[in-house]
Coordinates of C-alpha atoms in Angstrom, one line a residue:
M1 CA -49.1 49.2 40.6
A2 CA -45.8 50.7 40.9
S3 CA -47.0 53.6 39.0
G4 CA -49.7 54.6 41.4
H5 CA -48.1 54.8 44.9
S6 CA -45.6 56.1 46.3
I7 CA -42.1 54.0 46.3
P8 CA -41.1 52.2 49.8
S9 CA -38.4 53.1 51.9
I10 CA -35.1 51.3 49.9
E11 CA -33.0 50.9 53.2
E12 CA -33.9 47.6 54.1
R13 CA -32.0 44.8 56.2
F14 CA -32.9 41.4 56.9
E15 CA -33.0 40.1 60.6
F16 CA -32.5 36.5 60.5
T17 CA -34.1 35.9 64.5
S18 CA -33.2 33.1 66.6
G19 CA -36.7 32.1 65.8
A20 CA -36.1 31.7 62.2
K21 CA -32.7 30.1 63.1
R22 CA -34.3 27.6 65.8
S23 CA -36.7 26.6 63.8
L24 CA -34.2 25.7 60.2
L25 CA -32.1 23.9 63.1
I26 CA -35.0 22.0 64.3
G27 CA -36.1 20.8 60.5
G28 CA -32.5 19.7 59.9
G29 CA -32.6 17.6 63.5
V30 CA -35.9 15.9 62.1
G31 CA -33.9 15.6 59.2
L32 CA -31.2 13.6 60.9
A33 CA -33.7 11.8 62.9
L34 CA -35.6 10.3 60.0
V35 CA -31.7 9.7 58.4
L36 CA -30.8 7.7 61.5
L37 CA -34.1 5.8 61.6
G38 CA -33.9 4.8 57.9
A39 CA -30.3 3.4 58.0
Y40 CA -31.2 1.5 61.3
L41 CA -34.0 -0.2 59.3
A42 CA -32.0 -0.8 56.2
A43 CA -29.1 -2.0 58.3
N44 CA -31.7 -4.3 60.1
G45 CA -34.0 -5.6 57.5
G46 CA -36.6 -3.1 58.1
G47 CA -36.8 -2.0 54.2
G48 CA -38.6 -5.1 52.8
H49 CA -38.7 -3.8 48.9
E50 CA -35.0 -3.7 49.2
V51 CA -34.6 -7.2 50.7
A52 CA -36.7 -9.1 48.7
A53 CA -36.2 -7.4 45.3
H54 CA -32.3 -8.0 45.7
G55 CA -32.2 -10.9 43.9
A56 CA -34.4 -9.2 40.8
E57 CA -31.8 -6.1 41.1
H58 CA -29.1 -8.5 39.8
A59 CA -31.9 -9.9 37.2
A60 CA -32.6 -6.8 36.1
A61 CA -29.0 -5.9 35.5
A62 CA -28.1 -8.8 33.9
G63 CA -30.8 -8.3 31.2
H64 CA -29.8 -4.9 31.1
A65 CA -26.4 -6.0 30.1
A66 CA -28.0 -8.7 28.0
A67 CA -29.8 -5.7 25.6
E68 CA -27.0 -3.9 25.4
H69 CA -24.2 -7.0 24.8
G70 CA -26.0 -10.2 24.3
A71 CA -25.7 -13.5 26.0
A72 CA -21.9 -13.6 26.8
A73 CA -22.6 -9.9 29.0
A74 CA -25.6 -11.7 31.2
A75 CA -23.8 -14.5 32.0
H76 CA -20.6 -12.3 33.2
G77 CA -23.9 -10.2 35.0
A78 CA -24.4 -13.7 36.8
D79 CA -20.5 -14.5 37.6
A80 CA -21.0 -10.7 39.5
H81 CA -23.9 -11.7 41.0
G82 CA -22.6 -14.5 42.5
A83 CA -19.7 -12.5 43.4
A84 CA -21.7 -9.6 45.4
A85 CA -23.4 -12.7 47.0
E86 CA -20.1 -13.6 48.5
G87 CA -19.6 -10.1 49.7
G88 CA -22.9 -9.5 51.5
H89 CA -25.3 -8.5 49.3
H90 CA -27.3 -5.9 52.5
A91 CA -24.5 -4.8 53.7
K92 CA -23.8 -3.1 50.4
S93 CA -27.1 -1.9 49.6
W94 CA -28.3 0.2 52.2
V95 CA -24.8 1.6 52.4
A96 CA -24.8 2.2 48.7
R97 CA -28.3 4.1 49.7
I98 CA -27.2 6.5 52.1
W99 CA -24.1 7.6 48.8
A100 CA -26.8 7.3 46.4
N101 CA -29.5 10.0 48.4
L102 CA -25.9 12.4 49.3
W103 CA -25.2 12.5 45.7
V104 CA -29.1 13.3 44.6
N105 CA -29.5 16.2 47.2
G106 CA -25.9 17.4 46.4
V107 CA -26.5 17.8 42.6
Y108 CA -29.8 18.9 43.0
F109 CA -28.7 21.6 45.4
T110 CA -25.6 22.2 43.9
G111 CA -27.7 23.2 40.6
M112 CA -30.0 25.6 42.3
S113 CA -27.2 27.2 44.0
V114 CA -25.0 28.1 40.9
I115 CA -28.8 28.7 39.3
G116 CA -28.6 32.4 41.4
M117 CA -25.6 33.0 39.7
F118 CA -27.2 32.2 36.4
F119 CA -30.2 34.1 37.0
L120 CA -28.0 37.8 37.9
S121 CA -25.7 37.1 34.8
Y122 CA -28.2 36.5 32.0
N123 CA -30.0 39.7 34.1
Y124 CA -26.5 41.9 33.7
L125 CA -25.7 40.7 30.3
A126 CA -29.5 41.9 28.9
Q127 CA -28.9 44.9 31.3
A128 CA -32.4 44.0 32.6
G129 CA -33.8 46.6 35.7
W130 CA -37.1 44.8 36.5
S131 CA -35.1 42.5 38.3
A132 CA -32.6 45.1 40.5
V133 CA -35.1 45.5 43.1
F134 CA -34.6 41.8 44.4
K135 CA -30.9 40.7 43.3
R136 CA -30.4 40.4 46.2
V137 CA -32.0 36.9 46.5
P138 CA -30.5 35.5 43.9
E139 CA -27.6 36.8 44.7
A140 CA -27.7 34.9 48.0
L141 CA -27.5 30.9 46.3
P142 CA -24.6 30.6 45.3
A143 CA -23.1 30.5 48.7
F144 CA -24.2 27.3 49.2
L145 CA -21.9 26.2 46.5
P146 CA -18.8 25.2 48.8
V147 CA -21.7 23.1 51.4
T148 CA -22.4 20.6 48.5
G149 CA -19.4 20.8 46.7
V150 CA -17.7 19.3 49.8
V151 CA -20.5 16.5 49.9
L152 CA -19.8 15.3 46.1
I153 CA -16.2 15.5 46.4
V154 CA -16.2 13.2 49.9
T155 CA -19.5 10.9 48.2
F156 CA -17.5 10.4 45.2
L157 CA -13.8 9.2 47.3
L158 CA -16.0 7.0 50.0
G159 CA -18.5 5.8 47.6
G160 CA -17.9 6.7 44.0
H161 CA -17.5 2.6 43.7
D162 CA -20.9 2.1 44.6
L163 CA -22.5 4.6 42.4
F164 CA -20.4 4.4 39.2
H165 CA -19.3 1.4 38.0
W166 CA -17.1 2.8 35.2
T167 CA -14.4 3.1 38.7
H168 CA -14.5 -0.5 38.5
E169 CA -10.4 -1.6 37.5
G170 CA -11.8 -5.0 36.2
L171 CA -13.8 -3.0 33.3
Y172 CA -10.4 -2.0 31.6
E173 CA -8.2 -5.3 31.6
V174 CA -8.6 -6.8 27.8
G175 CA -9.1 -10.2 28.3
G176 CA -10.1 -10.4 32.1
P177 CA -13.7 -11.6 32.9
E178 CA -15.6 -8.4 33.7
Y179 CA -13.7 -6.3 30.6
D180 CA -16.0 -4.3 28.8
K181 CA -15.0 -3.0 25.7
I182 CA -17.8 0.2 25.3
I183 CA -16.9 1.2 29.1
A184 CA -13.0 1.2 28.5
G185 CA -13.5 2.8 25.3
K186 CA -14.6 5.8 27.6
R187 CA -11.5 5.5 29.8
G188 CA -9.7 9.0 28.3
Y189 CA -12.7 10.8 30.2
L190 CA -13.9 8.7 32.3
N191 CA -11.3 8.0 35.3
T192 CA -10.9 8.8 38.6
P193 CA -8.0 11.3 38.3
F194 CA -9.6 13.8 35.8
F195 CA -13.6 13.0 37.4
L196 CA -12.5 14.7 40.4
A197 CA -10.1 17.0 38.7
R198 CA -13.6 18.2 36.7
L199 CA -15.4 17.8 39.6
V200 CA -13.2 20.4 41.9
A201 CA -13.3 22.4 38.9
Y202 CA -16.6 23.2 38.7
F203 CA -17.0 24.4 42.3
A204 CA -13.9 26.6 42.0
I205 CA -14.7 28.4 39.0
W206 CA -18.4 28.6 39.7
Y207 CA -17.8 30.4 43.2
Y208 CA -14.9 32.4 42.3
L209 CA -16.6 34.3 39.8
W210 CA -20.1 34.7 42.2
K211 CA -17.6 36.5 44.7
V212 CA -15.9 38.2 42.2
I213 CA -19.9 39.9 41.2
R214 CA -20.7 39.2 44.6
N215 CA -18.4 41.4 46.3
L216 CA -18.6 44.0 43.3
S217 CA -22.0 44.2 44.2
L218 CA -21.4 45.2 48.1
Q219 CA -19.1 47.8 46.6
E220 CA -21.3 49.3 44.2
D221 CA -23.5 49.8 47.5
E222 CA -21.5 51.6 49.3
I223 CA -19.8 53.8 46.7
G224 CA -21.9 54.1 43.8
G225 CA -21.2 55.0 39.8
T226 CA -21.6 52.7 37.2
E227 CA -17.8 51.3 37.5
F228 CA -18.8 47.9 39.0
Y229 CA -22.2 47.9 37.5
E230 CA -20.0 47.8 33.6
K231 CA -17.3 45.2 35.6
S232 CA -20.7 43.0 36.8
I233 CA -21.7 42.5 33.1
R234 CA -18.8 41.6 31.7
I235 CA -18.1 38.9 34.9
G236 CA -21.5 37.8 34.0
T237 CA -20.7 37.4 30.3
A238 CA -17.6 35.2 31.2
F239 CA -20.0 33.3 33.5
L240 CA -22.4 32.4 30.8
V241 CA -19.7 30.9 28.6
V242 CA -18.2 29.2 30.8
F243 CA -22.1 27.5 32.2
G244 CA -22.6 27.2 29.0
V245 CA -20.1 24.1 28.8
T246 CA -19.7 23.5 32.4
S247 CA -23.7 23.0 32.9
S248 CA -23.5 20.0 29.9
T249 CA -20.0 18.3 30.8
S250 CA -21.3 18.8 34.6
A251 CA -24.9 17.3 34.1
W252 CA -22.5 14.0 32.3
D253 CA -20.6 13.8 34.8
F254 CA -23.1 14.1 37.6
V255 CA -25.6 12.0 36.2
M256 CA -25.2 10.5 32.9
S257 CA -22.4 8.2 33.6
I258 CA -24.1 6.9 36.3
D259 CA -25.6 4.8 33.2
T260 CA -22.1 4.7 31.9
H261 CA -23.4 2.6 28.4
W262 CA -26.5 5.3 27.6
F263 CA -26.3 8.6 26.3
S264 CA -28.3 11.5 25.4
T265 CA -26.9 14.4 23.3
M266 CA -29.6 16.5 24.9
F267 CA -28.7 15.4 28.5
G268 CA -26.9 18.6 29.3
W269 CA -30.1 20.8 28.2
Y270 CA -32.1 18.7 30.2
T271 CA -30.4 19.2 33.5
L272 CA -30.2 23.0 33.0
A273 CA -34.0 23.3 32.3
S274 CA -34.3 20.8 36.0
W275 CA -32.0 23.1 37.5
H276 CA -33.0 26.5 36.1
V277 CA -36.6 26.4 36.6
A278 CA -35.9 24.7 40.4
G279 CA -33.4 27.4 41.1
L280 CA -36.3 30.4 39.7
A281 CA -38.6 28.8 42.4
V282 CA -36.6 29.5 44.8
I283 CA -36.1 33.0 44.0
T284 CA -39.9 33.3 43.6
L285 CA -40.8 31.6 47.2
T286 CA -37.8 33.5 49.0
I287 CA -39.0 36.9 47.7
V288 CA -42.5 35.6 48.5
M289 CA -41.6 34.6 52.0
L290 CA -39.8 38.0 52.5
R291 CA -42.7 40.0 51.7
E292 CA -45.1 38.4 53.7
R293 CA -42.3 38.8 56.7
G294 CA -43.0 43.0 55.8
Y295 CA -39.5 43.1 53.8
L296 CA -39.3 43.9 49.9
R297 CA -41.7 46.0 50.3
A298 CA -40.8 48.0 47.0
V299 CA -41.2 44.5 44.5
N300 CA -44.9 45.3 43.2
S301 CA -47.2 42.8 41.5
S302 CA -45.8 43.5 38.1
H303 CA -42.0 41.7 40.1
L304 CA -44.4 38.8 40.9
R305 CA -46.3 38.1 37.4
D306 CA -43.0 38.5 35.7
L307 CA -41.3 35.9 38.3
G308 CA -44.5 33.6 37.8
K309 CA -44.3 34.2 34.5
F310 CA -40.5 32.7 34.5
V311 CA -41.7 30.2 36.8
F312 CA -44.3 28.8 34.1
A313 CA -42.6 29.4 31.2
F314 CA -39.7 27.1 32.0
S315 CA -41.9 24.3 33.4
I316 CA -43.2 24.4 30.2
F317 CA -39.3 24.5 28.9
W318 CA -38.5 21.5 30.7
T319 CA -41.4 19.4 29.6
Y320 CA -40.5 20.0 26.1
V321 CA -37.2 18.9 26.2
W322 CA -38.3 16.1 28.4
F323 CA -40.2 14.9 25.9
A324 CA -38.6 15.5 22.7
Q325 CA -35.7 13.6 24.4
F326 CA -38.0 10.7 25.4
L327 CA -39.5 10.8 21.8
L328 CA -36.6 10.8 19.8
I329 CA -35.7 7.5 21.7
Y330 CA -38.7 6.1 21.6
Y331 CA -39.3 6.3 18.2
A332 CA -35.9 5.4 16.7
N333 CA -36.1 1.8 19.4
L334 CA -32.8 1.3 19.2
P335 CA -32.3 -0.9 22.6
E336 CA -28.8 0.7 23.5
E337 CA -30.9 3.8 24.3
T338 CA -34.2 2.6 25.2
I339 CA -32.8 0.5 28.2
Y340 CA -33.1 4.1 30.1
F341 CA -36.4 4.0 29.8
I342 CA -37.4 0.4 30.1
E343 CA -35.0 0.5 33.1
R344 CA -37.7 3.2 35.3
F345 CA -40.8 1.7 33.5
R346 CA -40.1 -2.0 34.6
G347 CA -36.8 -2.4 36.0
H348 CA -36.8 -3.3 39.5
G349 CA -39.9 -4.4 40.4
G350 CA -41.3 -1.7 38.4
F351 CA -40.8 0.8 41.7
F352 CA -39.6 3.8 39.9
K353 CA -42.7 4.0 37.4
A354 CA -44.8 6.1 40.1
P355 CA -41.6 8.5 40.8
F356 CA -41.1 8.8 36.8
F357 CA -45.3 9.9 36.7
I358 CA -45.1 12.2 40.2
T359 CA -42.0 13.9 38.1
L360 CA -44.4 15.0 35.4
F361 CA -47.2 15.8 37.4
L362 CA -45.1 18.1 40.0
N363 CA -43.0 19.3 36.8
F364 CA -45.5 20.4 34.4
F365 CA -49.1 19.6 34.7
F366 CA -49.4 20.8 38.3
P367 CA -47.8 24.3 38.1
F368 CA -49.1 25.0 34.3
L369 CA -52.5 25.1 35.5
V370 CA -52.2 26.4 38.6
L371 CA -50.4 29.6 37.0
M372 CA -52.2 29.7 33.8
T373 CA -54.2 33.1 34.7
R374 CA -53.0 36.4 35.0
D375 CA -53.8 36.9 38.7
A376 CA -52.6 33.5 39.6
K377 CA -48.5 34.7 38.9
F378 CA -48.8 37.4 41.3
T379 CA -50.9 35.9 44.1
H380 CA -49.2 34.9 47.3
S381 CA -50.7 31.5 48.5
I382 CA -50.5 30.2 44.6
L383 CA -47.1 31.1 43.4
K384 CA -46.1 29.3 46.7
V385 CA -48.0 26.1 46.4
A386 CA -46.5 26.2 42.5
C387 CA -42.6 26.9 44.1
W388 CA -43.0 24.2 46.3
S389 CA -44.5 21.7 43.8
V390 CA -41.3 22.6 41.6
I391 CA -39.1 22.1 44.0
V392 CA -40.3 19.1 45.2
G393 CA -41.0 17.8 41.6
H394 CA -37.4 18.4 40.4
W395 CA -36.5 16.8 43.2
F396 CA -38.4 13.5 41.8
D397 CA -36.5 14.4 38.6
F398 CA -32.9 13.5 39.7
Y399 CA -34.2 10.9 42.0
T400 CA -35.5 9.1 39.1
N401 CA -32.2 9.8 36.9
V402 CA -29.7 8.8 39.7
M403 CA -31.4 6.0 41.7
P404 CA -32.1 3.4 39.4
G405 CA -28.4 3.2 38.1
T406 CA -26.7 3.5 41.5
V407 CA -29.4 1.2 43.9
G408 CA -31.6 -0.4 41.8
A409 CA -34.2 -2.6 43.6
S410 CA -32.9 -1.7 46.7
A411 CA -33.8 1.9 46.6
E412 CA -37.0 3.2 48.6
L413 CA -39.1 6.4 49.4
G414 CA -38.8 6.0 53.1
P415 CA -37.3 8.0 56.0
L416 CA -33.8 8.0 54.6
E417 CA -35.0 9.6 51.5
W418 CA -36.4 12.5 53.1
G419 CA -34.4 12.9 55.7
F420 CA -31.6 13.9 53.1
F421 CA -33.6 16.6 51.6
L422 CA -35.1 17.7 54.6
I423 CA -31.6 18.4 55.8
F424 CA -30.2 19.8 52.8
L425 CA -33.3 22.1 52.3
C426 CA -32.8 23.6 55.8
A427 CA -29.1 24.0 55.2
F428 CA -29.8 25.9 51.9
A429 CA -32.5 27.8 53.5
Y430 CA -29.9 28.9 56.0
S431 CA -27.5 29.9 54.0
I432 CA -29.8 31.9 52.3
A433 CA -30.6 33.4 55.2
N434 CA -27.5 34.3 56.7
Q435 CA -26.2 35.6 53.3
L436 CA -29.2 38.2 53.0
T437 CA -28.3 39.6 56.6
K438 CA -25.2 41.0 54.6
A439 CA -26.4 43.9 52.8
N440 CA -29.2 45.7 52.2
L441 CA -32.0 43.6 50.8
I442 CA -31.9 46.4 48.5
P443 CA -29.1 47.7 46.2
R444 CA -29.3 51.2 46.7
N445 CA -26.7 52.3 44.4
H446 CA -27.4 49.9 41.2
P447 CA -27.8 52.0 38.4
M448 CA -31.4 50.3 37.0
L449 CA -32.8 50.5 40.5
E450 CA -35.1 53.6 39.7
E451 CA -36.8 51.7 36.6
S452 CA -37.2 48.7 38.6
L453 CA -38.8 50.5 41.3
H454 CA -41.2 51.4 38.9
H455 CA -41.8 48.3 36.9
D456 CA -45.3 48.3 35.7
I457 CA -46.7 46.0 32.9
A458 CA -50.4 46.5 33.2

């Protein structure tokens, strides 16, 4: 324990070696090769599931519409099917898969990035001392926000019509064959200019507040004193107020608006819980990997145990929110609500049933059992396995949230999907490593550093 040993030097500089850069670039190259292979197979009919099931997709869409709007809407679904057939189903399906994969990964890695700022902010507000020694790690995560911001904006501008049903103008023409009264009633919020404005605002505000708190942290390192720490508390508090609103509205925009008719008052909390535990897993995994490479020697078993508790506790919290949302919808048994889960259980040939239950296993059962014991929470190998389970599991979570409403029966889990995930993962890791090189790994003048160095919960 920290109290029983001398404190290691706090002067540490992370070296982003050429070998590490090469490994990440190779990983990104492998991901790109998988994407190209997957796109080729999809465009040339290599994906049998999407070709054979395309008719089922429209049948499911018509059934979905019938459940929500009655036989008239179902007839409209059949008309839409015919129109789509004239334009060519196959060409649209594989392109839509590319847009959908960009969207899934863009949203997921946006969440993990912004959680770095969220973690910093609530630790500043609580004036927590235990986390000071490793604060550079969560501090590095939000640097990736410009990348995911550009990805989401470009994807929406070029592929939004394939992903978001509400972008179709015919839905708002009263008396027209595609008119939808419910979606038309949401036009004040769900319209392209306002959506784009919100999209830009989310990233601009989140990134700006992170830059402010990051600069204060770097100045504190050079000058010392408590002035920068006190300013950081105010900035962190402001971020929490802003994020308290934008975490929910961004969840509505990024994910819930895909299934335009469906809504859940718990969806903002649900998405935040998913982002949060995935971000905690990234922070914990990064710290463990740094320690294994000889860095962050001042981080002790008590720090690791607390991080393990965070991952353990918020895996349970995510499950609680997930089950509360599911149970309320199941118990009420209202067609306009149950359609969301029916589509994932039985729709599209039952394709999404496996990912749905894989999500539950990777995000709850596995980390819950693995991290249950006290010693497991500071054991490197166990923490790594649990964190990877959470990171992959919550990618599945966003996959099952986004794919049914965007590509439906054309969805697959093939080279295209895993390739995009690998590209984003390597780019995210590269961004984190690059940020870690820009300052001393341990904030040498943080007012709470002494408390953190002697953190001991034995």
